[in-house]
Coordinates of C-alpha atoms (C1' of nucleotides) in Angstrom, one line a residue:
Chain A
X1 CA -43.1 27.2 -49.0
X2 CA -39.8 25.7 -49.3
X3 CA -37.4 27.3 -47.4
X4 CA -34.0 25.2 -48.3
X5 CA -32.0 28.0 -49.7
X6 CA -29.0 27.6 -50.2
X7 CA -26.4 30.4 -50.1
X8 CA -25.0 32.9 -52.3
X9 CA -21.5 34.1 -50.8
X10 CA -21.1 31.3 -48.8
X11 CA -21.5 29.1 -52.0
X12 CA -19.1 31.7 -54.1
X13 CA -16.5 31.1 -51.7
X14 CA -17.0 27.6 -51.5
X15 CA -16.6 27.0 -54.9
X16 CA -13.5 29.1 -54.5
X17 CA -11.8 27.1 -52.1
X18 CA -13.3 23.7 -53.9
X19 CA -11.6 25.1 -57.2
X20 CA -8.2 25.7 -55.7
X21 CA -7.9 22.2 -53.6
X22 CA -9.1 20.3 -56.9
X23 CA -6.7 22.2 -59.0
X24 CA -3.4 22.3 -56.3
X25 CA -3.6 25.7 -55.7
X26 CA -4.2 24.4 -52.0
X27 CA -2.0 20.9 -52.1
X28 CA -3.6 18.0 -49.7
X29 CA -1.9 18.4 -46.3
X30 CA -1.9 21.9 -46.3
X31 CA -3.6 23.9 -43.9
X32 CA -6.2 26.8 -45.2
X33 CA -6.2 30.4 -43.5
X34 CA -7.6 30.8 -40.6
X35 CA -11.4 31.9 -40.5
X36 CA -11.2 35.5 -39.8
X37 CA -8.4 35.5 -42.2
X38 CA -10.8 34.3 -44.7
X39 CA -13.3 36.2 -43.9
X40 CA -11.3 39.4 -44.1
X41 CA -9.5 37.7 -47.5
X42 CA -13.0 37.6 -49.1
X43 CA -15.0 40.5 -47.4
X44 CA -17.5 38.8 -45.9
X45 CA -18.1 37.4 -42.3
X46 CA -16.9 34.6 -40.7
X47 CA -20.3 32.9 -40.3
X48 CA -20.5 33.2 -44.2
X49 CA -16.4 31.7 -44.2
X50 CA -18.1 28.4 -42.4
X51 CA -20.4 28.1 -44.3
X52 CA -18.5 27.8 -47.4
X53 CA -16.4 25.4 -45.4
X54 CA -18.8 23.6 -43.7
X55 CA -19.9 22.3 -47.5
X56 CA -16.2 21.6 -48.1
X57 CA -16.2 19.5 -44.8
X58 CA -19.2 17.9 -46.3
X59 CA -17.9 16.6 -49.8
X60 CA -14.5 15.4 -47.0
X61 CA -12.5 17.8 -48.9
X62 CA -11.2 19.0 -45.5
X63 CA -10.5 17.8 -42.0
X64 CA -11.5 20.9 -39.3
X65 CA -9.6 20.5 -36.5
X66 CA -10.8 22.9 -33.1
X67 CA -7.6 24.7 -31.6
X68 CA -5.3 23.5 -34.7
X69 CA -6.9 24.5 -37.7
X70 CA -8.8 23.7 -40.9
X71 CA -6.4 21.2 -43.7
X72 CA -7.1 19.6 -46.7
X73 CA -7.9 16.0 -46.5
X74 CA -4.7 14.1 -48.1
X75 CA -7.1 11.4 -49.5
X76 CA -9.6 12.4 -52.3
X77 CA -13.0 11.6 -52.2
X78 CA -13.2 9.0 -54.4
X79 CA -15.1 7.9 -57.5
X80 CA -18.2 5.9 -56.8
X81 CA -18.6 6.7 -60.8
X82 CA -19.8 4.1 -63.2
X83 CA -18.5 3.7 -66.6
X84 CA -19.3 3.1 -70.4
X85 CA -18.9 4.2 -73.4
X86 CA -21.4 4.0 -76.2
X87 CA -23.7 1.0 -74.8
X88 CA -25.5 2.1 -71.3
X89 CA -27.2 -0.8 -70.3
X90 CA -25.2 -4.0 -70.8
X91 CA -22.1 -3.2 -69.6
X92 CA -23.5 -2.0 -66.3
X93 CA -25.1 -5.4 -65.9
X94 CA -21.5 -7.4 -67.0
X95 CA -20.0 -5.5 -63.7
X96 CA -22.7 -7.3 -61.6
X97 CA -24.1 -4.5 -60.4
X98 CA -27.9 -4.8 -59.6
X99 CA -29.9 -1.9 -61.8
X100 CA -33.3 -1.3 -61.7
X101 CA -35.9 0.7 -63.5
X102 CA -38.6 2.8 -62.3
X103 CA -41.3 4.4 -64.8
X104 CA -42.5 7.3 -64.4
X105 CA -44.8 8.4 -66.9
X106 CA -45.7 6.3 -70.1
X107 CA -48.5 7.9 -72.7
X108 CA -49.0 8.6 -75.9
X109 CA -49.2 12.3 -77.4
X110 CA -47.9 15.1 -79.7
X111 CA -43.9 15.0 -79.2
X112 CA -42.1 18.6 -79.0
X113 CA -41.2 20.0 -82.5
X114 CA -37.5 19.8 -81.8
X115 CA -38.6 15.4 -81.2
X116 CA -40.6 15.1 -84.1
X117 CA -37.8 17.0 -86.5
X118 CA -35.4 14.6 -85.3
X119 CA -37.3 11.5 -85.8
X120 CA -38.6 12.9 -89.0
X121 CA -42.2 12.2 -88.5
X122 CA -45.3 13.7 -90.4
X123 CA -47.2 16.9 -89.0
X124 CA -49.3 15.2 -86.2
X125 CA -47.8 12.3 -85.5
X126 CA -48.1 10.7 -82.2
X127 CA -45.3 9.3 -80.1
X128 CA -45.2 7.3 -77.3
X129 CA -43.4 9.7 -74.4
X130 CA -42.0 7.1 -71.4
X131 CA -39.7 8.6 -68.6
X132 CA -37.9 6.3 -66.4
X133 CA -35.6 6.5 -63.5
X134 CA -32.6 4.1 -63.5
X135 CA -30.9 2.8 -59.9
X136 CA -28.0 1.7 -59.3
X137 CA -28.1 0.0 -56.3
X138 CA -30.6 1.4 -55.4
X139 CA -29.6 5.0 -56.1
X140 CA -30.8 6.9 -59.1
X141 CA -28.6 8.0 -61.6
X142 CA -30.4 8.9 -65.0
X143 CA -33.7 10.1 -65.8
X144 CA -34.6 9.3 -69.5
X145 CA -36.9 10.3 -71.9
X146 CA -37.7 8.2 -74.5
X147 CA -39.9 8.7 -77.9
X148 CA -40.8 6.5 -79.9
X149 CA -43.1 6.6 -83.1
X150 CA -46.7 5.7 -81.9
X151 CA -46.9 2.7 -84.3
X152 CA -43.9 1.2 -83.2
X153 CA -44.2 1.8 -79.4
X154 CA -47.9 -0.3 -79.7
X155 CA -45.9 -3.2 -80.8
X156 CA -45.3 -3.9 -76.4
X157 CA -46.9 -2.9 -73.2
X158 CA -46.5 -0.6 -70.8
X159 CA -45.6 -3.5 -68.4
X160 CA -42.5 -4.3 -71.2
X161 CA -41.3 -0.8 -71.0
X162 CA -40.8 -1.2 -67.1
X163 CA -38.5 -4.1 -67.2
X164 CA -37.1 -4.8 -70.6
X165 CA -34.5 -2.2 -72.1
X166 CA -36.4 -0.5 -74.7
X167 CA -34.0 -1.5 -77.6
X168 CA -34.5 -5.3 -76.5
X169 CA -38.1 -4.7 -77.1
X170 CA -37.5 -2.8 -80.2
X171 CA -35.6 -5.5 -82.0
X172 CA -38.3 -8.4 -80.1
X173 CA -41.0 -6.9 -82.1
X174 CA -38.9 -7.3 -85.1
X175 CA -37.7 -3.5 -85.9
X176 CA -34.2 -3.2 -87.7
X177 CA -31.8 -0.8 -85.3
X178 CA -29.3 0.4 -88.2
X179 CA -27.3 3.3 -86.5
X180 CA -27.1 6.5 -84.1
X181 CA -26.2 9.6 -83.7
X182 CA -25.9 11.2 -80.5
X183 CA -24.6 14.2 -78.7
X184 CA -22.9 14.9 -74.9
X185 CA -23.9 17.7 -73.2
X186 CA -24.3 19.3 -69.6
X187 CA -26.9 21.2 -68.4
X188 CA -29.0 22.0 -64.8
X189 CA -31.2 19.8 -62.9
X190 CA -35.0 21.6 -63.1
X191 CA -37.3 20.5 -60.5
X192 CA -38.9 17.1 -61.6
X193 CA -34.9 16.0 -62.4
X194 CA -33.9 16.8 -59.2
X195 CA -36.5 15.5 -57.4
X196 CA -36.2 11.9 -59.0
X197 CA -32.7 12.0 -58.7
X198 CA -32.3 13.1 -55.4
X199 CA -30.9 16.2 -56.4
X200 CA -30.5 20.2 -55.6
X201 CA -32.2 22.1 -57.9
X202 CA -29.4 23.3 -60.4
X203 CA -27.3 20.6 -59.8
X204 CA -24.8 20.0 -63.1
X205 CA -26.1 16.9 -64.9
X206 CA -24.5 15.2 -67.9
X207 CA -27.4 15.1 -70.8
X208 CA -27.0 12.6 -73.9
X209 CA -29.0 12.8 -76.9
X210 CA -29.7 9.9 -79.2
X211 CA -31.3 9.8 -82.3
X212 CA -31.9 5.6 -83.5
X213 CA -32.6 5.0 -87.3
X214 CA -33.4 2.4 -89.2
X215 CA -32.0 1.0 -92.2
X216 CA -34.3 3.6 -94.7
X217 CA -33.2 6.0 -92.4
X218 CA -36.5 6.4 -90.4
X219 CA -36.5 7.4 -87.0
X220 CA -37.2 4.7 -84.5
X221 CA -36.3 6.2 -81.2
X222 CA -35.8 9.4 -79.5
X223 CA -33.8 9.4 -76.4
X224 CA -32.4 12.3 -73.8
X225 CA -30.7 10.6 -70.8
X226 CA -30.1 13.0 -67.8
X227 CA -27.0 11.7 -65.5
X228 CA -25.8 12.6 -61.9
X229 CA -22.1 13.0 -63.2
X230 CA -21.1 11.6 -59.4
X231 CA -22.5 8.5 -59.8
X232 CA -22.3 7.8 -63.9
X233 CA -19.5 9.3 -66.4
X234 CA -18.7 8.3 -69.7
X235 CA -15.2 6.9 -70.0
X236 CA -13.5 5.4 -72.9
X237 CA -10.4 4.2 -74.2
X238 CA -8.1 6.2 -77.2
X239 CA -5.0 4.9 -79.2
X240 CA -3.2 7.0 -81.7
X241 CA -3.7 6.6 -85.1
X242 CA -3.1 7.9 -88.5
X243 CA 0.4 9.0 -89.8
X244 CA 1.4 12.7 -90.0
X245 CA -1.0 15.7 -90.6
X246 CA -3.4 13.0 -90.0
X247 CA -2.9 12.1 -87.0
X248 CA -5.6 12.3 -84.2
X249 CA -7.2 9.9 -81.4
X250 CA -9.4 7.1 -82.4
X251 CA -11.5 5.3 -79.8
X252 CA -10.2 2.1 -78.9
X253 CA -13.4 -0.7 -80.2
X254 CA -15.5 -0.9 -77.0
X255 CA -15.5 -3.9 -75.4
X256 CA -13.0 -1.7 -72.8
X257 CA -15.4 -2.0 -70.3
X258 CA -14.0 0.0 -67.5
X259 CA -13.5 -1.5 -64.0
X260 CA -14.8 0.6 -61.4
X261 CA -13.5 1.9 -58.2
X262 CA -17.3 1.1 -56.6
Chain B
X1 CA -21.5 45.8 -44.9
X2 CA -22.8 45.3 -48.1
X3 CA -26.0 43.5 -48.2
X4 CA -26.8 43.9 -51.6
X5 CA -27.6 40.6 -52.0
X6 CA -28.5 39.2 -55.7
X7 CA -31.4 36.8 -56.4
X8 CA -30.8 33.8 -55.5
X9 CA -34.0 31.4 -56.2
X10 CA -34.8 33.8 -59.3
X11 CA -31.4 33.3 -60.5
X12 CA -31.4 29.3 -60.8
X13 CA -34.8 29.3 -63.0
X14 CA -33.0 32.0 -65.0
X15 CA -30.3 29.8 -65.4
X16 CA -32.2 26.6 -66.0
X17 CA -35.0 28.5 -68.4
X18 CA -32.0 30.2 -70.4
X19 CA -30.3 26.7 -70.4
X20 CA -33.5 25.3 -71.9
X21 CA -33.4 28.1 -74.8
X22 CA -29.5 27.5 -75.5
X23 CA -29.8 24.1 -76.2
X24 CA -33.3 23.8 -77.8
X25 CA -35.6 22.7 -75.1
X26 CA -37.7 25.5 -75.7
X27 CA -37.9 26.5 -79.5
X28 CA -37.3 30.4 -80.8
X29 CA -40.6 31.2 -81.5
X30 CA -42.1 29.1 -78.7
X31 CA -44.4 30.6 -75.7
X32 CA -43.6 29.8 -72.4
X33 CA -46.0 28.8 -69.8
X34 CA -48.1 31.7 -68.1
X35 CA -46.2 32.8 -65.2
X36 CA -48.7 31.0 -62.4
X37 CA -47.9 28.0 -64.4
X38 CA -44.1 28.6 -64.2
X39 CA -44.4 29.7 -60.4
X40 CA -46.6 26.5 -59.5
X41 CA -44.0 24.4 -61.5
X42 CA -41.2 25.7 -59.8
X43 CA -42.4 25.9 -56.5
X44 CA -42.1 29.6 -56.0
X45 CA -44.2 32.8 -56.3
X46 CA -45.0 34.7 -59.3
X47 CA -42.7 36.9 -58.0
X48 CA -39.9 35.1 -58.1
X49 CA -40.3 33.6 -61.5
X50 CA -41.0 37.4 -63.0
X51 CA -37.2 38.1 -61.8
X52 CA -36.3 35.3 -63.8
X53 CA -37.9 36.6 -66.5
X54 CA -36.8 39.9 -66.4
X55 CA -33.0 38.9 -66.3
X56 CA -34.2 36.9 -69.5
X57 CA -35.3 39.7 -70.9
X58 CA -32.4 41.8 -70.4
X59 CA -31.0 39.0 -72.3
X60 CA -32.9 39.6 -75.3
X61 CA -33.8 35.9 -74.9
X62 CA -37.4 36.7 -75.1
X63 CA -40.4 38.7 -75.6
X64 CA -42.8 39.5 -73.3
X65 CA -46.5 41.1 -74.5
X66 CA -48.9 41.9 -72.2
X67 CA -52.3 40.0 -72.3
X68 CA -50.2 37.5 -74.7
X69 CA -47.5 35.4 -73.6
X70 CA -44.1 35.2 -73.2
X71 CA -42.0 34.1 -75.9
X72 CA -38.9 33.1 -77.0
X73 CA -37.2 35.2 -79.3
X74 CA -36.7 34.1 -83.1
X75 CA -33.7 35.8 -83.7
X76 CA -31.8 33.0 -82.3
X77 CA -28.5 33.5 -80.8
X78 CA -28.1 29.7 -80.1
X79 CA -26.2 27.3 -81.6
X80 CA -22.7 28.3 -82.5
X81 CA -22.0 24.6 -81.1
X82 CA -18.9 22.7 -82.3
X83 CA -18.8 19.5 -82.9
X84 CA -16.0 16.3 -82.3
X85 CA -15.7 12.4 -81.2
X86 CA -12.0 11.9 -79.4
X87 CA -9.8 14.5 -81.0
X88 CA -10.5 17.6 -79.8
X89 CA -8.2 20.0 -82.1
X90 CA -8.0 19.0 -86.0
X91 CA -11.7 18.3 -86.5
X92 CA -11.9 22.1 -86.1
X93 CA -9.8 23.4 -87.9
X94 CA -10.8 21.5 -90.7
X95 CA -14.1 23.0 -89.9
X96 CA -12.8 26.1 -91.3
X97 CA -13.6 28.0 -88.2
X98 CA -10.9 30.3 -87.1
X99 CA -9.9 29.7 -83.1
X100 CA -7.1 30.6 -81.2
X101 CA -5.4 30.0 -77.8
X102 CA -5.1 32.6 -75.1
X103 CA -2.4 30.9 -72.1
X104 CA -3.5 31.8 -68.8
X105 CA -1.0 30.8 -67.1
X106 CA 2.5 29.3 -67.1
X107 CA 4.5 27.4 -64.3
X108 CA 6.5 24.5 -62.7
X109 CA 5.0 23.3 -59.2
X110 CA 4.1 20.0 -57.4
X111 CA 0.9 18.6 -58.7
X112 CA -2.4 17.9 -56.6
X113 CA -2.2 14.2 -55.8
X114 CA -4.7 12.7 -58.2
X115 CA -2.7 14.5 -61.2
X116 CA 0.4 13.0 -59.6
X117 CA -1.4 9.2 -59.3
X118 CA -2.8 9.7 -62.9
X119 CA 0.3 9.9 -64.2
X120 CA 2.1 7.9 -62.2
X121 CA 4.7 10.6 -60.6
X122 CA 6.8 9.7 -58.1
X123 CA 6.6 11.5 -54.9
X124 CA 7.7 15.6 -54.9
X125 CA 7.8 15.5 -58.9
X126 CA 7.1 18.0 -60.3
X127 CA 4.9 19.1 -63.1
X128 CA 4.2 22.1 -65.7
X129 CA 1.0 23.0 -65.3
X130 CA -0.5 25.5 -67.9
X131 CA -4.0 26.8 -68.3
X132 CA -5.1 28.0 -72.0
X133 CA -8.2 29.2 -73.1
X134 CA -9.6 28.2 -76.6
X135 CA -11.5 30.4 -78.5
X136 CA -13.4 30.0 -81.6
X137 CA -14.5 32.9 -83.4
X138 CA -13.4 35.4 -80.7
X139 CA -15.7 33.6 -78.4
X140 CA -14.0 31.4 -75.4
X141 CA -15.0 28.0 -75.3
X142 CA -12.9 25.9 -73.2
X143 CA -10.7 26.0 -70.8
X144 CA -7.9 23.7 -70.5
X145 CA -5.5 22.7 -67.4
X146 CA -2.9 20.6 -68.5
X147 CA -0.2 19.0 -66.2
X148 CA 3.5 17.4 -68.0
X149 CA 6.0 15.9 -66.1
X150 CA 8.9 18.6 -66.0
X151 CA 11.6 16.6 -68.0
X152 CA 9.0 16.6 -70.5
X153 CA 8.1 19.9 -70.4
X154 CA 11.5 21.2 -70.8
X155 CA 12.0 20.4 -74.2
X156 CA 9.0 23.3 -75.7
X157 CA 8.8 26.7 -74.6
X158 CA 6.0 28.6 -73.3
X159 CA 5.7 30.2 -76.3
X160 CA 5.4 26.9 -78.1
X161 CA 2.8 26.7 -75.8
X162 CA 0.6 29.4 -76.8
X163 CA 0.4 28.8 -80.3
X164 CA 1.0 24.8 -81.2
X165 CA -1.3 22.5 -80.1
X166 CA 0.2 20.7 -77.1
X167 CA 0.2 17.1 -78.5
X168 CA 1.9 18.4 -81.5
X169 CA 4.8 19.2 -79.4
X170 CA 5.1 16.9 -77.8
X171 CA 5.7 14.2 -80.8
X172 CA 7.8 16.8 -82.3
X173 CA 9.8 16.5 -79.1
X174 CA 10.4 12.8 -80.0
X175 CA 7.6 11.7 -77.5
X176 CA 5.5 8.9 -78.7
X177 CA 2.1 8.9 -77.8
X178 CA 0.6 5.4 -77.3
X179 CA -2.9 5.6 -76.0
X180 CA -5.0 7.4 -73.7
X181 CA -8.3 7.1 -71.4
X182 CA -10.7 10.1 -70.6
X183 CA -13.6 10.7 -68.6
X184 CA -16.8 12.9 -69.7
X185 CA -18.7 14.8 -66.9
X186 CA -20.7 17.6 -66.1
X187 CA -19.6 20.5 -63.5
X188 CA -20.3 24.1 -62.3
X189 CA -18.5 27.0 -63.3
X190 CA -16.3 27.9 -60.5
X191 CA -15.5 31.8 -60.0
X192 CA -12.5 31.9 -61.8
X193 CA -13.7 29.6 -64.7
X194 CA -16.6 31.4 -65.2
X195 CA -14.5 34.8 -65.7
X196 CA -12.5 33.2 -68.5
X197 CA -15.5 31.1 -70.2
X198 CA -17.6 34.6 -69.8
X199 CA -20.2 32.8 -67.9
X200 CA -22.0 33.2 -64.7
X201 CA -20.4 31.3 -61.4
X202 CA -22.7 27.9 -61.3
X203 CA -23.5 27.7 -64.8
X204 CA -23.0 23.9 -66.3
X205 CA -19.9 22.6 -67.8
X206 CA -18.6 19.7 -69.9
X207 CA -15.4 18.3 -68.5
X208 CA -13.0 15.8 -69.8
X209 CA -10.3 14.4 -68.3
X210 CA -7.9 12.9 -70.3
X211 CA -4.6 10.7 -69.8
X212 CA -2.1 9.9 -72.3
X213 CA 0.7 7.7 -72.2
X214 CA 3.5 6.0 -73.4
X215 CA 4.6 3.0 -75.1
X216 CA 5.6 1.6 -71.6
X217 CA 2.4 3.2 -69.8
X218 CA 4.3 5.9 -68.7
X219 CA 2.7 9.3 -68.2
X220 CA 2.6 11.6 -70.6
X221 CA -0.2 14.3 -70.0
X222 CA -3.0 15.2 -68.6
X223 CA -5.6 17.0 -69.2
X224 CA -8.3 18.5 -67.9
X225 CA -10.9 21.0 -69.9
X226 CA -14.0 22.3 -69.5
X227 CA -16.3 23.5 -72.0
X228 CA -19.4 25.9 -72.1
X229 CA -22.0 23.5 -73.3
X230 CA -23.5 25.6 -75.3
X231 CA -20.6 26.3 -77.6
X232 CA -19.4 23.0 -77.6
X233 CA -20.4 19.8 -77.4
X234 CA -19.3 15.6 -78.1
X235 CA -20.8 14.1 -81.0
X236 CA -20.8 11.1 -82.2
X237 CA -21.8 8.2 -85.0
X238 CA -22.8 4.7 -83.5
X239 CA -24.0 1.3 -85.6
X240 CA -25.4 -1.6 -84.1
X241 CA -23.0 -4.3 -84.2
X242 CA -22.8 -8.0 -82.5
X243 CA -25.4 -10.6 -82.4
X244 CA -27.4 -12.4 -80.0
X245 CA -26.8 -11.3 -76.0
X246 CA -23.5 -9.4 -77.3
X247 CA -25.7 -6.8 -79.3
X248 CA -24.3 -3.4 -78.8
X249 CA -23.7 -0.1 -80.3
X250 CA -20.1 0.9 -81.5
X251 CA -18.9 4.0 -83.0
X252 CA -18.4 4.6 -86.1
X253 CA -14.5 4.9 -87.0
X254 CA -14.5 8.4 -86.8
X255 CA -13.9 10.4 -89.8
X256 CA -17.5 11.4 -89.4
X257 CA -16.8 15.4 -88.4
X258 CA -19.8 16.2 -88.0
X259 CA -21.8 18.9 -89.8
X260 CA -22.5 21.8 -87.8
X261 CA -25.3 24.1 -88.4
X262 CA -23.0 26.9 -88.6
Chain C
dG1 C1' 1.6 26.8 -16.8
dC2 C1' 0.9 30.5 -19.8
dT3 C1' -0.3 32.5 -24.0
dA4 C1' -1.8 33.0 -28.7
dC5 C1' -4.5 31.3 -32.1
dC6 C1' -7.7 28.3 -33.7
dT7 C1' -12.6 26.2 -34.3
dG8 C1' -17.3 25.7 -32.3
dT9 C1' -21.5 28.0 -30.8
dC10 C1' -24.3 31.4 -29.6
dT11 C1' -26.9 36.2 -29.8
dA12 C1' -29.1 40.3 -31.9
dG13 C1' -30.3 42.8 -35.8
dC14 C1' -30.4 44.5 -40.7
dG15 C1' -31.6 44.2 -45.5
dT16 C1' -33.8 42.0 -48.9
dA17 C1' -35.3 38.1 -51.5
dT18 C1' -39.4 35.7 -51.5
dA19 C1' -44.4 34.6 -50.6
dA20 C1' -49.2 35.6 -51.1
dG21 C1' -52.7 38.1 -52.9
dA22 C1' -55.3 42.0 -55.1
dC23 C1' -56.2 44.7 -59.0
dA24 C1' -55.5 47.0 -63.6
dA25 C1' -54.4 46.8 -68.5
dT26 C1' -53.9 44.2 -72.6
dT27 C1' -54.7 40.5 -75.8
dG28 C1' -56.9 36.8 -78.4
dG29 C1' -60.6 33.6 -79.2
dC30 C1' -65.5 32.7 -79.4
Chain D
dG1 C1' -69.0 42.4 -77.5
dC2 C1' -67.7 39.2 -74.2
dC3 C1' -64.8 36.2 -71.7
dA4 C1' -60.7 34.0 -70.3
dA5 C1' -56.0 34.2 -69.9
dT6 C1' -52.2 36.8 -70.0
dT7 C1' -48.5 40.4 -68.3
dG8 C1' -47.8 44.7 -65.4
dT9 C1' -48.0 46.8 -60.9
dC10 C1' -49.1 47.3 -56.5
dT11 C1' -49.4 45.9 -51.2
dT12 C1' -48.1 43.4 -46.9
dA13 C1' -45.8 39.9 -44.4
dT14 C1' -42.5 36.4 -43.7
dA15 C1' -38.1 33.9 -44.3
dC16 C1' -33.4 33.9 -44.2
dG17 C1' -28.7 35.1 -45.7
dC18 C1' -25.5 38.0 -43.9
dT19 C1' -23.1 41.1 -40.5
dA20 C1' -21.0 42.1 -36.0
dG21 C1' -19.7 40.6 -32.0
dA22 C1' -19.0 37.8 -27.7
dC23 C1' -17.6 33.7 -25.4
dA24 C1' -16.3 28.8 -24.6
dG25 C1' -13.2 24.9 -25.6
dG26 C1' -9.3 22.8 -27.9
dT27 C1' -4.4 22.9 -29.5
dA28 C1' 0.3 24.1 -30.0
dG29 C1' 4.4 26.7 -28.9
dC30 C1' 7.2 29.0 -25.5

DNA sequence: GCTACCTGTCTAGCGTATAAGACAATTGGC
DNA sequence: GCCAATTGTCTTATACGCTAGACAGGTAGC
């Protein structure tokens, strides 16, 4: 059916060799082993050895060079990575960027239990499930999930959702946003993630859990945000605080908004 | 020559479906989709998705009766997660939990470039680079790379290093500590991380990168960790703060250790 | 120029993971 | 009891990752 397997020893090795430019063990400049030597080094064959460095080639980790030899590129691949800290959508908008939103599914039914325990809602209850994409220029980045109590997500449309940050509409319709909790995680691209985000299956994805409440302390939204860590990453700022056994990092108060290197 | 060649499409939906378990996607007690439901969504034969399942239930992750389901086991063996905003060591140990350091390895060597950039080396510095596992309860959860500049890493020994918390020496060593800025990611489990984290090679990881420096931006560390996600992960407090267009979230001042759920 | 080593490209073949499907045995709901 | 859906166990065929080797072309040192 599909066919695009990708390889197992080939891929070992090549996140071998990735591991050791990324950490030093190879320095940039240097030059690897040759391909037999590889090949002999690991136990495998050298088709399998170009494999692993044909990927490398492909992320410009290395410069192959016919006759000479294979080296590590001097010059990193670079960070096309966006940047935030606790507020996803505005800041991305204040670096000018142009973001767009795609929705993907919008209905209303019976949320998973693990949802419905977090917002606290009754046995039953219906939420309103919406999964969009987000793009940044035109590239996809996040997938998110969203639930929100079924009376509260009737409050705007469908058409709303598509267009308007969900918060924004939230707060429109005259719900209180009190506070958050939320959680940073990493997990594996299944198949309908990695298809929207233009994604390998099992691709690494940064996952963020929030949890909005109201001032009674009622749960208003549910949200789990998949992001390709190559093109989004959290970054924030720290100073030292505190005196003595008490002292620890404390994050600087937002408004940090990180430049880019895009 | 050897040919023994393991799953390779069985193993991702392993890994994704055993992801899914660890971090709550699919509740203890839950039954999974029939396995032509699991092959159709996955896009491979009913094969494919039995090896999956097999390996799962080698795990003791579920149980599997005949004319019934598949099911995820009750006895859970999730959740062991820590919890922590920015500082990654006290909140811990005031957790009561008992963790320890294992050091991997100890040594003096020129720096890969971007280490050398971060902190803002001048050309054929040199570095001490030192790898420590952390542990919590016997079980590894993160592995830490850390790079010093050597005048600074002259004044602790390696034994210092192995028991004190690096940041600790360093102030003892009449360093001050200004401020920092870190990046959160997501990543696979290279060969060699996976061996000291005890997971499998292309499992998901957290990473943070962080820089400190000094008063006169000067710097100090850094760091690089990765944790098992499903020992380990970032929480945090937020409020809604700001009016108007300037309406974001901010976290709350720390202090909030979380709860775990032990 | 000559030589040694390198990458680039091809071939042939093996082992096995996977696909596709049939059928039996078990369970649970009606 | 009956029926639908499930897991368990086969069969056959295909796809492809990997091995082993040969050969061409490029590069650098002597």
């Amino acid at each position: 059916m599909d066919g695009s397997v990708e390889p197992l020893k080939a891929r070992r090795i090549y996140l071998l060799l990735k591991e050791r430019i990324g950490s030093g063990g190879l320095p940039p400049g240097s030059r690897l082993p040759g391909e037999p030597a590889l090949a002999a080094e690991h136990g495998v064959s050298r088709v399998t050895i170009r494999r692993a460095l044909d990927m490398l080639a492909q992320d410009e980790l290395i410069d192959r060079r016919a006759g000479s030899g294979t080296f590590v590129r001097s010059h990193s691949p670079v960070r096309p990575l966006v940047a935030d800290l606790s507020n996803v959508l505005s800041h991305i908008v204040e670096m000018g960027r142009r973001t767009g939103i795609r929705l993907l599914s919008f209905a209303y039914a019976h949320p998973p239990a693990a949802v419905a325990d977090a917002l606290g809602l009754k046995a039953g209850e219906r939420t309103q499930r919406s999964v969009r994409l987000r793009l940044i220029d035109g590239a996809p980045f996040s997938y998110l999930t969203t639930h929100v109590p079924e009376r509260i997500g009737l409050t705007y449309s469908e058409q709303d959702l598509a267009t308007v940050p969900l918060l924004a509409l939230l707060e429109r319709s005259g719900v209180t946003v009190d506070r958050a909790t939320q959680a940073i995680g990493a997990t594996l691209a299944g198949p309908e993630v990695a298809e929207a985000l233009d994604l390998e299956i099992g691709s690494p994805l940064l996952s963020l859990t929030r949890v909005v409440y109201g001032p009674t302390g009622e749960g208003i939204e549910h949200l789990h945000a998949l992001y390709r860590p190559d093109r989004y990453s959290f970054e924030m700022e720290l100073s030292r605080a505190g005196e003595g056994a008490d002292r620890r990092w404390s994050p600087v108060p937002v408004a940090a908004a990180r430049r880019d290197a895009g």
